[in-house]
Amino acid sequence: MMPSIPETTPYSPLSVLIIGGGLSGIAIAHELVAIEKSHVDAHNRMITWHLLESQNYIGGRIKNDNITKQIDVGGAWIWPSQQKMQKLIRDLKLTTIRQDEEDDGRVRIQGGASRVIESMVARLNDQCITLSATVIKCVKMENVIQVTFVTGLSTPPQEHVVYTERIVCTAPPRMSLPPRIKWNPPFSSAKLMAQKQTNTWMASVTKVVFLYDNKHWDVSWLRDMKRRIYCYRNGLVFDLYDSCFEEVDGCNFYAFTVFALVDWSDQNNNRDLRESDERLASVIINQLLSIVPSQSSSCWMRQYSSHCVHHWSQVQSISDDPHPEFVGAHPYPNQTLSQPEWKSASGNNMVYFAGTESDLSSPGLMEGAVGSAHRVIEELKESWLP
């Protein structure tokens, strides 16, 4: 299928071009659909938008496993105080499951967090989304931006140009820096510094899901294992949690998920892990058994029916370091990341920033992705007022 390319000129540009189809980008598109028919801009023109996503799927760091299609291998949790995600889940008529081994009230989405993405995308016009589209250059003109991107569906990749009045960049801050995207003129030095210093949350993490035919563990076992992992602080695994789902589409899934930091460096002894996820799964199970060396655990832990491994460090649109040696600092609120760049000849902001790291309340979390989307929508609405 040929990618959908919007037809634009400098004299008939898009109202908004969204760069990035993760939770934040899709949330912005979802909100734009709600307002595009009832809003016009200051020149009495209808609001138009398009979204470019460099991967061949929508979701960004929200992704389900490739076996059951129901278990998170990316963002998973929502806390009671996170009202924007709570409201979104209600609006989409989704349900949640309490993470019982935690004592802070966090929940997961029934059927995986990808259900949020799927539910919003179902309300969008797929002709307004282009997958496998990598933005390489943005040039500021008088009142529009010329955006050049390539699509990976042809060899060599084909260049396309679109014109837009505004860009909303939802890519992780480091992923939108030159030379990945050439911005002409360059962003302010404060913006560039903030982007360089902001760790992309989850980018260094490998998630491994172990599936079983029966649930062999309980809350006490999970809590004890988590406590021992924290105390052990040696090896690949640094956290684990229950990822079971009961009666999802008529099926039960019994699984637990681990967070691991897989050292891909050639200077270490784990080079074989790069070549075999099967080997990685075995190493992780052996590490867990070394922490709790009981005969009962040994009997069932090795008997997983299948497993799924997802290396976020190897996703080029997410990670700028394919050989992570540490998880990296959790992002903190940074006003500079959220501030627009570039002014048009008529005095309007031209480049806006969303994405979880740019949120000023819950950076790094799904709540932050949705919160930053709400912020940008309000900024866009204000710019369209006559």
Short mmCIF file of C-alpha atoms in Angstrom, two decimals:
data_model
loop_
_atom_site.label_atom_id
_atom_site.label_comp_id
_atom_site.label_asym_id
_atom_site.label_seq_id
_atom_site.Cartn_x
_atom_site.Cartn_y
_atom_site.Cartn_z
CA MET A 1 0.00 0.00 0.00
CA MET A 2 1.36 3.41 -0.95
CA PRO A 3 1.72 5.87 1.91
CA SER A 4 -0.78 8.69 2.23
CA ILE A 5 0.94 11.97 1.34
CA PRO A 6 -0.99 15.20 1.91
CA GLU A 7 -1.20 17.54 -1.04
CA THR A 8 -0.01 20.96 0.06
CA THR A 9 1.62 24.10 -1.31
CA PRO A 10 3.07 27.20 0.39
CA TYR A 11 -0.31 28.82 -0.35
CA SER A 12 -2.48 25.92 0.85
CA PRO A 13 -0.60 24.43 3.80
CA LEU A 14 -1.77 22.13 6.54
CA SER A 15 -2.89 23.77 9.76
CA VAL A 16 -0.86 21.28 11.84
CA LEU A 17 1.71 18.60 11.08
CA ILE A 18 2.30 16.15 13.94
CA ILE A 19 5.71 14.50 14.08
CA GLY A 20 5.48 11.22 15.97
CA GLY A 21 2.67 8.70 16.41
CA GLY A 22 3.16 7.72 20.03
CA LEU A 23 0.58 8.28 22.75
CA SER A 24 1.07 12.04 22.73
CA GLY A 25 0.85 12.41 18.94
CA ILE A 26 -2.24 10.22 18.69
CA ALA A 27 -3.87 12.06 21.61
CA ILE A 28 -3.32 15.36 19.77
CA ALA A 29 -4.78 13.94 16.55
CA HIS A 30 -7.72 12.56 18.55
CA GLU A 31 -8.42 16.01 19.99
CA LEU A 32 -8.00 17.70 16.61
CA VAL A 33 -10.67 15.44 15.13
CA ALA A 34 -13.01 16.63 17.87
CA ILE A 35 -12.41 20.29 17.09
CA GLU A 36 -11.60 20.44 13.36
CA LYS A 37 -15.25 20.52 12.26
CA SER A 38 -16.30 23.12 14.79
CA HIS A 39 -13.24 25.40 14.66
CA VAL A 40 -11.80 27.65 12.02
CA ASP A 41 -8.58 29.61 12.27
CA ALA A 42 -8.21 33.37 12.41
CA HIS A 43 -8.58 33.48 8.60
CA ASN A 44 -11.86 31.55 8.67
CA ARG A 45 -10.24 28.40 7.25
CA MET A 46 -11.02 24.85 8.34
CA ILE A 47 -8.45 23.14 10.54
CA THR A 48 -6.45 20.46 8.71
CA TRP A 49 -3.84 18.08 10.12
CA HIS A 50 -1.58 15.17 9.22
CA LEU A 51 0.64 12.84 11.27
CA LEU A 52 4.01 11.36 10.29
CA GLU A 53 5.36 8.31 12.14
CA SER A 54 8.81 6.89 11.42
CA GLN A 55 7.96 3.35 12.55
CA ASN A 56 5.68 1.01 10.63
CA TYR A 57 3.24 0.94 13.54
CA ILE A 58 1.44 3.46 15.72
CA GLY A 59 2.09 3.68 19.46
CA GLY A 60 5.67 4.74 20.11
CA ARG A 61 6.61 3.47 23.56
CA ILE A 62 3.13 1.96 23.99
CA LYS A 63 3.29 -1.56 22.62
CA ASN A 64 1.84 -5.00 23.38
CA ASP A 65 3.65 -8.34 23.16
CA ASN A 66 3.79 -10.25 19.87
CA ILE A 67 2.36 -13.51 21.27
CA THR A 68 -0.89 -12.79 23.11
CA LYS A 69 -1.20 -9.18 21.80
CA GLN A 70 -2.57 -8.35 25.29
CA ILE A 71 0.49 -7.72 27.50
CA ASP A 72 2.44 -4.48 27.77
CA VAL A 73 6.07 -4.40 26.72
CA GLY A 74 6.15 -0.61 27.02
CA GLY A 75 4.30 1.85 29.24
CA ALA A 76 1.95 0.02 31.57
CA TRP A 77 0.88 1.79 34.76
CA ILE A 78 -1.60 4.47 35.76
CA TRP A 79 -1.75 5.88 39.28
CA PRO A 80 -4.90 7.15 41.10
CA SER A 81 -3.74 10.78 40.94
CA GLN A 82 -3.35 10.72 37.15
CA GLN A 83 -6.65 12.26 36.20
CA LYS A 84 -5.96 12.81 32.49
CA MET A 85 -5.27 9.13 31.84
CA GLN A 86 -8.17 8.13 34.07
CA LYS A 87 -10.52 10.36 32.06
CA LEU A 88 -9.17 9.10 28.73
CA ILE A 89 -9.75 5.49 29.80
CA ARG A 90 -13.33 6.32 30.80
CA ASP A 91 -13.97 8.18 27.54
CA LEU A 92 -12.67 5.21 25.54
CA LYS A 93 -14.74 2.81 27.68
CA LEU A 94 -11.73 0.72 28.68
CA THR A 95 -11.26 -1.14 31.97
CA THR A 96 -8.31 -1.48 34.31
CA ILE A 97 -6.74 -4.12 36.55
CA ARG A 98 -5.19 -3.30 39.91
CA GLN A 99 -1.49 -4.11 40.31
CA ASP A 100 -2.00 -6.01 43.55
CA GLU A 101 1.64 -6.45 44.57
CA GLU A 102 2.03 -2.66 44.71
CA ASP A 103 0.60 -0.62 47.56
CA ASP A 104 0.18 2.69 45.69
CA GLY A 105 -3.06 1.89 43.85
CA ARG A 106 -1.56 1.68 40.37
CA VAL A 107 -3.50 -0.14 37.64
CA ARG A 108 -2.91 -1.59 34.18
CA ILE A 109 -5.28 -1.42 31.22
CA GLN A 110 -7.22 -4.60 30.49
CA GLY A 111 -5.85 -5.97 27.23
CA GLY A 112 -2.70 -3.87 27.41
CA ALA A 113 -1.99 -0.16 27.03
CA SER A 114 -2.13 -0.53 23.25
CA ARG A 115 -5.92 -0.64 23.66
CA VAL A 116 -5.76 3.11 24.31
CA ILE A 117 -3.91 3.68 21.04
CA GLU A 118 -6.19 1.34 19.07
CA SER A 119 -9.33 2.98 20.43
CA MET A 120 -8.19 6.49 19.51
CA VAL A 121 -6.85 5.50 16.09
CA ALA A 122 -10.22 3.89 15.28
CA ARG A 123 -11.71 7.39 15.43
CA LEU A 124 -9.15 8.90 13.05
CA ASN A 125 -9.03 9.09 9.27
CA ASP A 126 -6.19 6.76 8.29
CA GLN A 127 -5.55 8.95 5.24
CA CYS A 128 -4.26 11.55 7.69
CA ILE A 129 -1.51 9.22 8.97
CA THR A 130 1.67 8.24 7.15
CA LEU A 131 3.74 5.38 8.57
CA SER A 132 7.43 4.67 7.85
CA ALA A 133 7.86 8.41 7.32
CA THR A 134 11.02 9.97 8.75
CA VAL A 135 11.28 13.75 8.92
CA ILE A 136 14.77 14.89 7.94
CA LYS A 137 14.48 18.68 7.48
CA CYS A 138 12.22 21.58 8.49
CA VAL A 139 12.76 25.02 6.96
CA LYS A 140 11.02 28.14 8.26
CA MET A 141 9.56 30.34 5.55
CA GLU A 142 7.57 33.54 6.03
CA ASN A 143 4.33 32.05 7.37
CA VAL A 144 4.74 28.34 6.65
CA ILE A 145 7.23 25.57 7.28
CA GLN A 146 8.62 23.39 4.51
CA VAL A 147 8.99 19.83 5.82
CA THR A 148 11.01 17.18 4.02
CA PHE A 149 10.55 13.53 4.94
CA VAL A 150 11.45 10.16 3.48
CA THR A 151 9.31 7.04 3.29
CA GLY A 152 10.94 3.67 3.81
CA LEU A 153 8.58 1.81 1.48
CA SER A 154 10.78 2.31 -1.56
CA THR A 155 14.47 1.70 -2.32
CA PRO A 156 16.13 4.10 -2.21
CA PRO A 157 13.84 5.98 0.21
CA GLN A 158 11.75 8.59 -1.57
CA GLU A 159 11.75 12.22 -0.44
CA HIS A 160 8.48 14.11 -0.02
CA VAL A 161 7.77 17.75 0.84
CA VAL A 162 4.76 19.14 2.66
CA TYR A 163 3.94 22.64 3.85
CA THR A 164 2.36 23.42 7.18
CA GLU A 165 1.63 26.47 9.29
CA ARG A 166 2.52 24.69 12.53
CA ILE A 167 4.45 21.63 13.63
CA VAL A 168 3.82 19.69 16.82
CA CYS A 169 6.95 17.67 17.55
CA THR A 170 6.17 14.75 19.87
CA ALA A 171 9.41 12.82 19.31
CA PRO A 172 11.63 12.31 22.39
CA PRO A 173 13.76 15.48 22.80
CA ARG A 174 17.04 13.86 21.78
CA MET A 175 15.40 12.24 18.75
CA SER A 176 14.51 15.61 17.22
CA LEU A 177 18.01 17.06 17.47
CA PRO A 178 20.27 17.60 14.44
CA PRO A 179 21.46 15.70 12.49
CA ARG A 180 18.33 13.50 12.79
CA ILE A 181 16.17 16.50 11.93
CA LYS A 182 17.76 19.62 10.46
CA TRP A 183 15.96 22.72 11.69
CA ASN A 184 16.61 25.88 9.70
CA PRO A 185 17.01 28.23 11.48
CA PRO A 186 18.32 26.29 14.50
CA PHE A 187 16.36 26.27 17.73
CA SER A 188 17.41 28.52 20.58
CA SER A 189 20.52 27.45 22.51
CA ALA A 190 18.38 26.94 25.63
CA LYS A 191 16.08 24.54 23.77
CA LEU A 192 18.98 22.59 22.28
CA MET A 193 20.67 22.27 25.66
CA ALA A 194 17.46 21.08 27.32
CA GLN A 195 16.90 18.49 24.59
CA LYS A 196 20.45 17.15 24.85
CA GLN A 197 20.25 16.85 28.64
CA THR A 198 16.89 15.03 28.75
CA ASN A 199 17.03 11.27 29.03
CA THR A 200 14.50 9.37 26.93
CA TRP A 201 12.62 7.38 29.53
CA MET A 202 12.43 3.61 28.84
CA ALA A 203 14.94 3.91 25.96
CA SER A 204 17.57 1.72 27.65
CA VAL A 205 15.18 -0.89 29.02
CA THR A 206 14.56 -4.43 27.80
CA LYS A 207 11.23 -5.96 28.82
CA VAL A 208 10.84 -9.73 28.94
CA VAL A 209 7.43 -11.40 29.35
CA PHE A 210 7.28 -15.01 30.59
CA LEU A 211 4.01 -16.84 29.87
CA TYR A 212 2.81 -19.94 31.75
CA ASP A 213 -0.08 -22.36 31.41
CA ASN A 214 -1.03 -21.73 35.05
CA LYS A 215 -0.44 -19.05 37.64
CA HIS A 216 2.20 -20.46 39.98
CA TRP A 217 2.76 -17.31 42.04
CA ASP A 218 0.80 -15.05 44.36
CA VAL A 219 1.10 -11.52 45.67
CA SER A 220 3.40 -12.55 48.51
CA TRP A 221 5.84 -14.23 46.11
CA LEU A 222 5.89 -11.18 43.86
CA ARG A 223 6.49 -8.76 46.70
CA ASP A 224 9.26 -10.93 48.13
CA MET A 225 10.90 -11.28 44.72
CA LYS A 226 10.75 -7.53 44.08
CA ARG A 227 12.30 -6.84 47.50
CA ARG A 228 15.08 -9.34 46.87
CA ILE A 229 15.81 -7.91 43.42
CA TYR A 230 16.13 -4.42 44.89
CA CYS A 231 18.50 -5.69 47.57
CA TYR A 232 20.46 -7.90 45.19
CA ARG A 233 21.25 -5.11 42.70
CA ASN A 234 23.41 -7.36 40.57
CA GLY A 235 22.70 -8.84 37.17
CA LEU A 236 20.34 -7.90 34.37
CA VAL A 237 16.96 -7.72 36.15
CA PHE A 238 16.05 -4.64 38.18
CA ASP A 239 12.26 -5.05 38.58
CA LEU A 240 9.40 -7.48 37.93
CA TYR A 241 5.61 -7.40 38.10
CA ASP A 242 2.51 -9.51 37.54
CA SER A 243 1.18 -9.13 33.98
CA CYS A 244 -1.68 -11.66 34.11
CA PHE A 245 -4.98 -10.99 32.41
CA GLU A 246 -8.07 -12.99 33.12
CA GLU A 247 -10.94 -13.33 30.66
CA VAL A 248 -9.53 -11.09 27.96
CA ASP A 249 -11.50 -11.92 24.82
CA GLY A 250 -12.51 -15.15 26.53
CA CYS A 251 -8.95 -16.18 27.42
CA ASN A 252 -6.74 -16.14 30.50
CA PHE A 253 -3.09 -15.16 30.24
CA TYR A 254 -0.70 -16.02 33.05
CA ALA A 255 2.51 -14.04 32.87
CA PHE A 256 4.99 -11.95 34.74
CA THR A 257 7.22 -9.31 33.20
CA VAL A 258 10.75 -8.25 34.10
CA PHE A 259 12.63 -5.03 33.46
CA ALA A 260 16.21 -5.73 32.44
CA LEU A 261 19.24 -3.69 31.48
CA VAL A 262 20.93 -5.72 28.76
CA ASP A 263 24.52 -4.63 28.22
CA TRP A 264 25.12 -4.69 24.48
CA SER A 265 28.69 -3.42 24.73
CA ASP A 266 31.34 -5.46 22.91
CA GLN A 267 33.59 -5.05 25.93
CA ASN A 268 31.39 -7.27 28.09
CA ASN A 269 30.69 -10.97 28.24
CA ASN A 270 27.06 -10.78 27.13
CA ARG A 271 27.70 -10.69 23.38
CA ASP A 272 25.74 -13.90 22.88
CA LEU A 273 22.62 -12.25 24.35
CA ARG A 274 22.54 -9.98 21.34
CA GLU A 275 22.14 -13.00 19.08
CA SER A 276 19.62 -14.99 21.08
CA ASP A 277 16.57 -13.83 23.00
CA GLU A 278 16.13 -17.46 24.00
CA ARG A 279 19.48 -17.30 25.74
CA LEU A 280 18.55 -14.00 27.37
CA ALA A 281 15.34 -15.48 28.79
CA SER A 282 17.30 -18.39 30.25
CA VAL A 283 19.87 -16.07 31.83
CA ILE A 284 17.09 -14.01 33.44
CA ILE A 285 15.34 -17.06 34.88
CA ASN A 286 18.67 -18.29 36.27
CA GLN A 287 19.24 -14.90 37.88
CA LEU A 288 15.81 -14.94 39.51
CA LEU A 289 16.43 -18.48 40.80
CA SER A 290 19.77 -17.41 42.22
CA ILE A 291 17.94 -14.73 44.21
CA VAL A 292 15.31 -17.17 45.51
CA PRO A 293 16.97 -20.61 45.31
CA SER A 294 13.97 -22.73 46.29
CA GLN A 295 13.05 -26.10 44.84
CA SER A 296 9.42 -25.13 44.30
CA SER A 297 10.36 -22.01 42.32
CA SER A 298 12.89 -23.94 40.27
CA CYS A 299 10.26 -26.51 39.28
CA TRP A 300 7.85 -24.07 37.67
CA MET A 301 9.92 -21.01 36.68
CA ARG A 302 11.80 -22.89 33.97
CA GLN A 303 8.57 -24.28 32.52
CA TYR A 304 7.36 -21.14 30.76
CA SER A 305 5.31 -21.90 27.65
CA SER A 306 6.63 -18.92 25.69
CA HIS A 307 8.34 -15.61 26.16
CA CYS A 308 8.52 -12.23 24.47
CA VAL A 309 11.54 -9.92 24.48
CA HIS A 310 11.45 -6.26 23.47
CA HIS A 311 14.69 -4.24 23.39
CA TRP A 312 13.78 -0.57 23.45
CA SER A 313 17.44 0.37 23.04
CA GLN A 314 17.30 -1.06 19.51
CA VAL A 315 14.36 1.08 18.34
CA GLN A 316 16.02 3.89 16.39
CA SER A 317 13.16 6.37 16.80
CA ILE A 318 13.30 5.91 20.61
CA SER A 319 16.93 5.32 21.56
CA ASP A 320 20.08 7.24 20.71
CA ASP A 321 22.23 4.63 22.49
CA PRO A 322 22.04 1.03 21.23
CA HIS A 323 24.60 -0.02 23.87
CA PRO A 324 23.12 1.21 27.19
CA GLU A 325 25.15 0.79 30.35
CA PHE A 326 22.63 2.34 32.74
CA VAL A 327 18.90 3.10 32.86
CA GLY A 328 19.36 6.87 33.01
CA ALA A 329 17.70 9.52 35.13
CA HIS A 330 13.93 9.85 35.16
CA PRO A 331 13.03 13.09 33.33
CA TYR A 332 12.04 16.03 35.49
CA PRO A 333 9.76 18.97 34.62
CA ASN A 334 11.62 21.37 32.36
CA GLN A 335 9.81 24.51 31.21
CA THR A 336 12.22 25.01 28.33
CA LEU A 337 11.24 21.70 26.73
CA SER A 338 7.59 22.77 26.55
CA GLN A 339 8.13 26.24 25.06
CA PRO A 340 7.37 26.83 21.34
CA GLU A 341 10.04 27.83 18.82
CA TRP A 342 10.00 30.05 15.73
CA LYS A 343 7.64 32.92 14.99
CA SER A 344 5.85 33.49 11.71
CA ALA A 345 5.85 36.86 9.96
CA SER A 346 2.41 37.41 11.45
CA GLY A 347 3.72 36.76 14.96
CA ASN A 348 2.34 33.26 15.58
CA ASN A 349 4.25 30.39 17.16
CA MET A 350 5.18 27.78 14.58
CA VAL A 351 6.78 24.79 16.36
CA TYR A 352 5.16 23.26 19.45
CA PHE A 353 6.46 20.45 21.64
CA ALA A 354 4.58 17.57 23.20
CA GLY A 355 5.68 14.08 24.26
CA THR A 356 5.94 12.80 27.81
CA GLU A 357 9.36 14.34 28.55
CA SER A 358 7.96 17.82 27.84
CA ASP A 359 5.15 17.54 30.38
CA LEU A 360 5.41 19.79 33.43
CA SER A 361 3.56 17.48 35.84
CA SER A 362 4.24 13.80 35.02
CA PRO A 363 7.21 13.60 32.64
CA GLY A 364 8.20 10.09 31.59
CA LEU A 365 4.75 8.58 32.24
CA MET A 366 1.68 7.95 30.08
CA GLU A 367 -0.01 10.72 32.08
CA GLY A 368 2.74 13.05 30.88
CA ALA A 369 2.20 12.09 27.25
CA VAL A 370 -1.52 12.89 27.48
CA GLY A 371 -0.92 15.97 29.64
CA SER A 372 1.50 17.49 27.13
CA ALA A 373 -0.99 16.78 24.34
CA HIS A 374 -3.70 18.69 26.24
CA ARG A 375 -1.31 21.60 26.78
CA VAL A 376 -0.48 21.85 23.07
CA ILE A 377 -4.13 21.60 22.05
CA GLU A 378 -4.93 24.57 24.28
CA GLU A 379 -1.99 26.50 22.80
CA LEU A 380 -3.22 25.74 19.28
CA LYS A 381 -6.77 26.78 20.09
CA GLU A 382 -5.49 30.08 21.42
CA SER A 383 -3.48 30.66 18.23
CA TRP A 384 -6.57 30.06 16.10
CA LEU A 385 -8.70 32.65 17.86
CA PRO A 386 -9.55 35.51 15.50
#
